[in-house]
Tab-separated table of N, CA and C in Angstrom:
chain	number	residue	atom	x	y	z
O	1065	UNK	N	6.751	189.822	-186.156
O	1065	UNK	CA	6.937	188.684	-186.368
O	1065	UNK	C	6.381	188.305	-184.878
O	1066	UNK	N	5.811	187.067	-184.802
O	1066	UNK	CA	5.670	186.610	-182.991
O	1066	UNK	C	5.459	185.293	-183.518
O	1067	UNK	N	6.676	184.657	-183.181
O	1067	UNK	CA	6.896	182.873	-183.248
O	1067	UNK	C	6.776	182.300	-181.565
O	1068	UNK	N	5.783	181.630	-182.047
O	1068	UNK	CA	5.641	180.729	-180.465
O	1068	UNK	C	5.512	179.439	-180.769
O	1069	UNK	N	6.467	178.405	-179.494
O	1069	UNK	CA	6.611	176.893	-179.883
O	1069	UNK	C	5.645	176.496	-179.512
O	1070	UNK	N	4.954	175.066	-180.354
O	1070	UNK	CA	3.635	174.688	-180.133
O	1070	UNK	C	3.692	173.697	-178.597
O	1071	UNK	N	5.347	173.481	-178.222
O	1071	UNK	CA	5.434	172.877	-177.111
O	1071	UNK	C	6.594	173.433	-176.639
O	1072	UNK	N	7.219	173.154	-174.910
O	1072	UNK	CA	7.772	174.082	-174.391
O	1072	UNK	C	9.159	173.100	-174.618
O	1073	UNK	N	9.075	171.843	-174.559
O	1073	UNK	CA	10.268	170.597	-174.865
O	1073	UNK	C	10.404	170.198	-176.642
O	1074	UNK	N	11.738	169.355	-176.198
O	1074	UNK	CA	11.820	168.022	-177.321
O	1074	UNK	C	12.238	166.835	-176.691
O	1075	UNK	N	11.887	166.083	-177.486
O	1075	UNK	CA	12.806	164.741	-176.829
O	1075	UNK	C	13.500	164.601	-177.657
O	1076	UNK	N	14.673	164.119	-176.543
O	1076	UNK	CA	16.395	164.192	-177.253
O	1076	UNK	C	16.422	162.587	-176.485
O	1077	UNK	N	17.451	162.115	-177.356
O	1077	UNK	CA	18.011	160.574	-176.836
O	1077	UNK	C	19.425	160.550	-177.141
O	1078	UNK	N	20.128	160.552	-175.795
O	1078	UNK	CA	22.045	160.940	-176.098
O	1078	UNK	C	22.647	159.244	-175.460
O	1079	UNK	N	23.166	159.298	-175.739
O	1079	UNK	CA	23.921	157.886	-175.445
O	1079	UNK	C	25.479	158.207	-174.782
O	1080	UNK	N	25.057	157.530	-173.189
O	1080	UNK	CA	27.054	157.856	-172.750
O	1080	UNK	C	26.579	156.547	-171.562
O	1081	UNK	N	27.889	156.279	-170.283
O	1081	UNK	CA	27.877	155.291	-170.257
O	1081	UNK	C	26.841	155.385	-168.612
O	1082	UNK	N	25.692	154.683	-168.431
O	1082	UNK	CA	24.906	154.481	-167.375
O	1082	UNK	C	25.716	155.215	-166.156
O	1083	UNK	N	27.073	155.312	-165.333
O	1083	UNK	CA	26.795	156.016	-164.448
O	1083	UNK	C	27.303	157.159	-164.493
O	1084	UNK	N	27.126	157.671	-165.656
O	1084	UNK	CA	27.862	158.924	-166.014
O	1084	UNK	C	26.144	159.672	-166.296
O	1085	UNK	N	25.087	158.946	-166.362
O	1085	UNK	CA	24.168	159.791	-167.143
O	1085	UNK	C	23.133	160.298	-165.931
O	1086	UNK	N	23.075	159.774	-164.757
O	1086	UNK	CA	23.003	160.444	-163.819
O	1086	UNK	C	22.870	161.897	-163.620
O	1087	UNK	N	23.983	162.143	-164.185
O	1087	UNK	CA	24.501	163.806	-163.908
O	1087	UNK	C	23.976	164.661	-164.886
O	1088	UNK	N	23.390	163.861	-165.731
O	1088	UNK	CA	22.784	165.123	-167.195
O	1088	UNK	C	21.405	165.371	-166.564
O	1089	UNK	N	21.485	166.715	-167.213
O	1089	UNK	CA	20.397	167.776	-166.638
O	1089	UNK	C	20.096	168.225	-168.136
O	1090	UNK	N	18.701	168.857	-168.289
O	1090	UNK	CA	18.358	169.705	-169.156
O	1090	UNK	C	19.149	170.850	-169.591
O	1091	UNK	N	19.384	171.259	-169.105
O	1091	UNK	CA	20.744	172.274	-169.003
O	1091	UNK	C	21.732	171.386	-169.962
O	1092	UNK	N	22.397	170.479	-169.908
O	1092	UNK	CA	23.302	170.105	-170.841
O	1092	UNK	C	22.971	170.097	-171.870
O	1093	UNK	N	21.575	170.308	-172.072
O	1093	UNK	CA	21.219	169.877	-173.444
O	1093	UNK	C	20.529	171.133	-174.544
O	1094	UNK	N	21.031	171.386	-175.740
O	1094	UNK	CA	20.883	173.156	-176.110
O	1094	UNK	C	20.301	172.448	-177.472
O	1095	UNK	N	19.283	173.173	-177.451
O	1095	UNK	CA	18.341	173.237	-179.282
O	1095	UNK	C	17.749	174.621	-179.541
O	1096	UNK	N	18.275	174.623	-180.321
O	1096	UNK	CA	18.073	176.245	-181.084
O	1096	UNK	C	17.153	176.103	-182.739
O	1097	UNK	N	16.465	176.788	-182.951
O	1097	UNK	CA	16.215	177.207	-184.256
O	1097	UNK	C	16.758	178.719	-185.106
O	1098	UNK	N	16.508	178.385	-186.016
O	1098	UNK	CA	16.757	179.808	-187.208
O	1098	UNK	C	15.466	179.512	-188.110
O	1099	UNK	N	15.251	180.824	-187.247
O	1099	UNK	CA	13.671	180.963	-187.886
O	1099	UNK	C	13.569	182.119	-188.579
O	1100	UNK	N	14.671	182.998	-189.093
O	1100	UNK	CA	14.897	183.705	-189.636
O	1100	UNK	C	14.331	184.129	-191.098
O	1101	UNK	N	14.459	183.313	-191.783
O	1101	UNK	CA	13.645	182.846	-193.249
O	1101	UNK	C	12.046	182.674	-193.192
O	1102	UNK	N	11.909	182.761	-192.091
O	1102	UNK	CA	9.694	182.387	-191.904
O	1102	UNK	C	9.271	183.598	-191.832
O	1103	UNK	N	8.589	183.866	-193.185
O	1103	UNK	CA	8.081	185.229	-192.877
O	1103	UNK	C	6.426	185.941	-193.377
O	1104	UNK	N	5.790	184.001	-193.628
O	1104	UNK	CA	4.228	184.367	-193.549
O	1104	UNK	C	4.162	183.241	-192.202
O	1105	UNK	N	2.927	183.832	-192.318
O	1105	UNK	CA	1.802	183.048	-191.193
O	1105	UNK	C	1.927	181.889	-191.617
O	1106	UNK	N	1.849	181.354	-190.572
O	1106	UNK	CA	1.389	179.608	-190.093
O	1106	UNK	C	2.339	178.719	-189.243
O	1107	UNK	N	2.506	177.967	-189.415
O	1107	UNK	CA	2.328	176.761	-188.188
O	1107	UNK	C	3.585	175.804	-188.694
O	1108	UNK	N	4.798	175.696	-189.014
O	1108	UNK	CA	5.523	175.040	-189.607
O	1108	UNK	C	6.741	173.972	-188.670
O	1109	UNK	N	7.787	173.028	-188.973
O	1109	UNK	CA	8.371	172.087	-188.523
O	1109	UNK	C	10.172	172.562	-189.094
O	1110	UNK	N	10.217	172.209	-187.667
O	1110	UNK	CA	11.768	172.339	-188.794
O	1110	UNK	C	13.217	171.642	-187.503
O	1111	UNK	N	13.966	170.827	-188.598
O	1111	UNK	CA	15.104	170.033	-187.602
O	1111	UNK	C	15.633	171.654	-186.869
O	1112	UNK	N	15.962	171.046	-185.147
O	1112	UNK	CA	16.655	172.199	-184.449
O	1112	UNK	C	18.109	171.613	-184.426
O	1113	UNK	N	18.926	172.769	-184.527
O	1113	UNK	CA	20.078	172.489	-183.964
O	1113	UNK	C	20.107	172.278	-182.146
O	1114	UNK	N	21.275	170.179	-181.943
O	1114	UNK	CA	20.832	170.410	-180.769
O	1114	UNK	C	22.405	170.134	-180.408
O	1115	UNK	N	23.138	170.360	-179.229
O	1115	UNK	CA	24.148	170.654	-179.120
O	1115	UNK	C	24.042	170.108	-177.215
O	1116	UNK	N	24.958	169.136	-176.969
O	1116	UNK	CA	25.472	168.750	-175.442
O	1116	UNK	C	26.505	169.876	-175.141
O	1117	UNK	N	26.056	170.515	-173.967
O	1117	UNK	CA	26.991	171.405	-173.171
O	1117	UNK	C	27.443	170.675	-171.568
O	1118	UNK	N	28.806	171.052	-172.011
O	1118	UNK	CA	29.573	170.399	-170.261
O	1118	UNK	C	29.483	169.175	-170.352
O	1119	UNK	N	29.549	168.132	-171.298
O	1119	UNK	CA	29.627	166.494	-171.115
O	1119	UNK	C	30.557	166.255	-171.899
O	1120	UNK	N	31.437	165.241	-171.600
O	1120	UNK	CA	32.501	164.879	-171.910
O	1120	UNK	C	32.183	164.234	-173.029
O	1121	UNK	N	33.085	163.962	-173.743
O	1121	UNK	CA	32.871	163.048	-175.060
O	1121	UNK	C	32.491	161.777	-175.193
O	1122	UNK	N	32.274	161.350	-174.031
O	1122	UNK	CA	31.654	159.637	-173.768
O	1122	UNK	C	30.080	159.669	-173.759
O	1123	UNK	N	29.674	161.391	-174.338
O	1123	UNK	CA	27.748	161.615	-174.684
O	1123	UNK	C	27.818	161.498	-175.890
O	1124	UNK	N	27.126	160.923	-176.913
O	1124	UNK	CA	26.636	161.650	-178.272
O	1124	UNK	C	25.313	161.524	-178.157
O	1125	UNK	N	24.586	162.171	-179.170
O	1125	UNK	CA	23.204	162.718	-179.465
O	1125	UNK	C	22.897	161.190	-180.572
O	1126	UNK	N	21.750	160.520	-180.242
O	1126	UNK	CA	21.167	159.682	-180.563
O	1126	UNK	C	20.060	160.010	-182.112
O	1127	UNK	N	19.133	160.475	-181.134
O	1127	UNK	CA	18.180	161.001	-182.003
O	1127	UNK	C	17.503	162.302	-181.363
O	1128	UNK	N	16.555	163.145	-182.350
O	1128	UNK	CA	16.263	164.041	-181.263
O	1128	UNK	C	14.372	164.340	-182.709
O	1129	UNK	N	13.174	164.921	-181.899
O	1129	UNK	CA	12.330	165.189	-182.580
O	1129	UNK	C	12.190	166.663	-183.127
O	1130	UNK	N	11.511	166.827	-183.997
O	1130	UNK	CA	11.431	168.538	-184.955
O	1130	UNK	C	10.726	169.129	-183.640
O	1131	UNK	N	11.017	170.560	-184.295
O	1131	UNK	CA	10.353	171.483	-183.373
O	1131	UNK	C	8.702	172.216	-184.686
O	1132	UNK	N	7.375	172.074	-183.655
O	1132	UNK	CA	6.860	172.697	-184.734
O	1132	UNK	C	6.554	174.045	-183.907
O	1133	UNK	N	6.592	175.319	-184.471
O	1133	UNK	CA	6.176	176.316	-184.422
O	1133	UNK	C	5.113	177.480	-185.125
O	1134	UNK	N	4.361	178.212	-184.506
O	1134	UNK	CA	3.785	179.267	-185.346
O	1134	UNK	C	3.863	180.541	-185.212
O	1135	UNK	N	3.725	181.020	-186.701
O	1135	UNK	CA	4.560	182.411	-186.878
O	1135	UNK	C	3.269	183.080	-186.924
O	1136	UNK	N	2.830	184.544	-186.526
O	1136	UNK	CA	2.131	185.403	-186.527
O	1136	UNK	C	2.775	186.508	-186.584
O	1137	UNK	N	1.503	187.484	-187.625
O	1137	UNK	CA	2.182	188.878	-187.501
O	1137	UNK	C	1.631	189.392	-186.244
O	1138	UNK	N	2.686	190.448	-185.860
O	1138	UNK	CA	1.704	191.433	-184.680
O	1138	UNK	C	1.641	192.492	-185.416
O	1139	UNK	N	0.153	192.957	-184.660
O	1139	UNK	CA	-0.292	194.565	-185.705
O	1139	UNK	C	-0.728	195.111	-184.416
O	1140	UNK	N	-0.016	196.146	-184.388
O	1140	UNK	CA	-0.037	197.604	-183.160
O	1140	UNK	C	-1.038	198.156	-184.103
O	1141	UNK	N	-1.932	198.132	-182.499
O	1141	UNK	CA	-3.059	198.709	-182.898
O	1141	UNK	C	-2.797	200.137	-181.988
O	1142	UNK	N	-3.659	201.213	-182.408
O	1142	UNK	CA	-3.756	202.552	-181.885
O	1142	UNK	C	-4.534	202.855	-180.912
O	1143	UNK	N	-4.269	203.120	-179.603
O	1143	UNK	CA	-5.090	203.373	-178.611
O	1143	UNK	C	-6.511	204.343	-179.321
O	1144	UNK	N	-7.608	204.318	-178.983
O	1144	UNK	CA	-8.858	205.489	-179.294
O	1144	UNK	C	-8.547	206.197	-179.108
O	1145	UNK	N	-8.923	207.311	-179.914
O	1145	UNK	CA	-8.282	209.032	-179.851
O	1145	UNK	C	-9.725	209.367	-178.803
O	1146	UNK	N	-9.143	210.514	-178.289
O	1146	UNK	CA	-10.537	211.127	-176.991
O	1146	UNK	C	-11.187	212.078	-178.428
O	1147	UNK	N	-12.670	211.871	-178.534
O	1147	UNK	CA	-12.642	212.747	-178.943
O	1147	UNK	C	-13.948	213.614	-178.379
O	1148	UNK	N	-12.975	214.892	-178.270
O	1148	UNK	CA	-13.932	215.814	-177.536
O	1148	UNK	C	-14.978	216.675	-178.274
O	1149	UNK	N	-16.040	216.315	-178.474
O	1149	UNK	CA	-16.960	216.263	-179.118
O	1149	UNK	C	-18.228	217.915	-178.304
O	1150	UNK	N	-18.690	218.911	-179.078
O	1150	UNK	CA	-18.994	219.477	-178.318
O	1150	UNK	C	-20.224	218.976	-177.637
O	1151	UNK	N	-20.911	218.136	-178.251
O	1151	UNK	CA	-22.324	217.503	-177.732
O	1151	UNK	C	-22.233	216.370	-176.447
O	1152	UNK	N	-21.431	216.560	-176.540
O	1152	UNK	CA	-20.696	215.998	-174.844
O	1152	UNK	C	-20.612	216.750	-173.978
O	1153	UNK	N	-20.438	217.894	-173.862
O	1153	UNK	CA	-20.404	218.691	-173.009
O	1153	UNK	C	-21.263	219.137	-172.786
């Protein structure tokens, strides 16, 4: 299976003290998806699990958007076989 996010980022809103907010980077926010139950091809939307990393308790998550992704089956293709045909010699 191949899973492709429809966009690279999701919008996350957090709450915290203004003077500490300038130190927050994208590395402090982690979003994960459990896509193990998606077995069929299609486009799906799921609520991610969003956590704050290495931030003190003054910060909290206010809201975040769902993630949209596409599931497709990857089909392995065999390379064409060399046909050693006597007509070509």
